[in-house]
């Protein structure tokens, strides 16, 4: 039997997605090596475990987990030898069946020193803990600020000092913080474990002090070794700085598990959950549905059938504002409200054609109303991005597209129920904002390998910038041949394509992770579970919205 064009397209899309996923896996495999085999062995020789080994021992075995920012620093700091995972590993997981977030310095990467991206990543972990009232565990093993880049990490609001400010704020909020000094903990970094609720220190390998022995000698002339200055015995028996002295990494992690097991229950947000039902459609089917060519339309509802419990959803205003699909559904038993860009070409109520992935006035109005309803009903929101932006042109401008777009942005920005963003494909310009991009505080935001994030696509940006460049060169009297014009276009497009890649976004923590699409249900389910720890105390109020 001959294969149809649809089947051929599906198979091609599936192959391309699998290639992207394999490429992601290969990059992550290299990142998981940290600072390399020799540095890991050196750590083992000193009686210490690596950051990832520590996390694996701490978390409940064979339970789900989410790594935040594995690709942080990807392709950055090449002149400094790189900084895999930003020199710190952050994982949301379970300890004694209690959901926690763990922050572990990777001592194989520049002795765990803090690069600018390390600071940003640590702040992201604390943000997640604060927003979701999630217990946070710090596994400290760091040489402190990476001095060659101190000007980019020390003094500003979102720099190193913000960590300790957050320690204090979290303490006042009643969020549990446990810190273990499992290696070096020096200078300003020494405040982190001591500003936590409880602290542990590993004998012979853990040290904590404001200034090490060399600086003490230089500053006041005192000769003393680091162990005597700030080792486990000094900081538990003498100063009382730390609460627990443990003999090795394994005992330390076991003690933390014991401490976490004693935490009592607190009020929840009350999000609705029933028994989970697997989708009728296989999750991996999405590989073939998403076109490798990001400009091509596809049936977005087929994606939903692969993600949602029993492949079911109740569509809100199904025949109005068709360029956005709004629906009530469940993922892993959790009740959710979905806002997803419709990539099919459709007709509006006037019979006019509407491009897939573009937000029109009626769709923005519908989405705003749906977001308000979800806040009214205490239903978490899930945004699935494949958006090229809002509709442009005189007709849209005269119809008030800016006003309707502002209504959607306002309704979304003021949402008090938790928001989660999954970037499936395009996420361009104001469309990224309206669909709850990073600037609008999603509890988690991840991208599929097919994601693209930027002001506009590479081709659109190149065409726009090319017109400006050609006009400038012609103004200088240069003759622009078709060959020269193509060279300029390709140069601009290649640069822009690199910047809209999901890797570029993940390296800078614009998204928390790039994931295999089959992990989408897990991300949303664990995300809502952590959000459920934080009762909603603020009343929903969208402020001034022009009608």
PDB file of C-alpha atoms in Angstrom, residues 2 8 16 22 55 78 83 88 107 128 137 161 192 218 249 290 362 375 380 518 542:
ATOM      1  CA  UNK A   2       1.320   3.439  -0.949  1.00  0.00           C
ATOM      2  CA  UNK A   8       5.298  10.842   4.875  1.00  0.00           C
ATOM      3  CA  UNK A  16      13.567  15.322  12.872  1.00  0.00           C
ATOM      4  CA  UNK A  22      19.183  12.727  20.657  1.00  0.00           C
ATOM      5  CA  UNK A  55      21.598  14.501  45.118  1.00  0.00           C
ATOM      6  CA  UNK A  78      34.670  29.956  26.845  1.00  0.00           C
ATOM      7  CA  UNK A  83      30.958  26.557  33.323  1.00  0.00           C
ATOM      8  CA  UNK A  88      25.586  24.215  40.466  1.00  0.00           C
ATOM      9  CA  UNK A 107      33.112  21.402  43.152  1.00  0.00           C
ATOM     10  CA  UNK A 128      10.849  28.571  43.103  1.00  0.00           C
ATOM     11  CA  UNK A 137      18.222  22.050  50.824  1.00  0.00           C
ATOM     12  CA  UNK A 161      24.124  39.267  48.044  1.00  0.00           C
ATOM     13  CA  UNK A 192      24.076  31.042  53.527  1.00  0.00           C
ATOM     14  CA  UNK A 218      47.795  38.612  55.461  1.00  0.00           C
ATOM     15  CA  UNK A 249      28.875  12.697  52.937  1.00  0.00           C
ATOM     16  CA  UNK A 290       4.834  19.109  15.235  1.00  0.00           C
ATOM     17  CA  UNK A 362     -11.296  38.031  19.265  1.00  0.00           C
ATOM     18  CA  UNK A 375      -8.765  32.508  38.701  1.00  0.00           C
ATOM     19  CA  UNK A 380      -3.931  26.452  37.572  1.00  0.00           C
ATOM     20  CA  UNK A 518       7.079  13.063  26.657  1.00  0.00           C
ATOM     21  CA  UNK A 542      -7.055  42.718  36.903  1.00  0.00           C
TER      22      UNK A 542
END
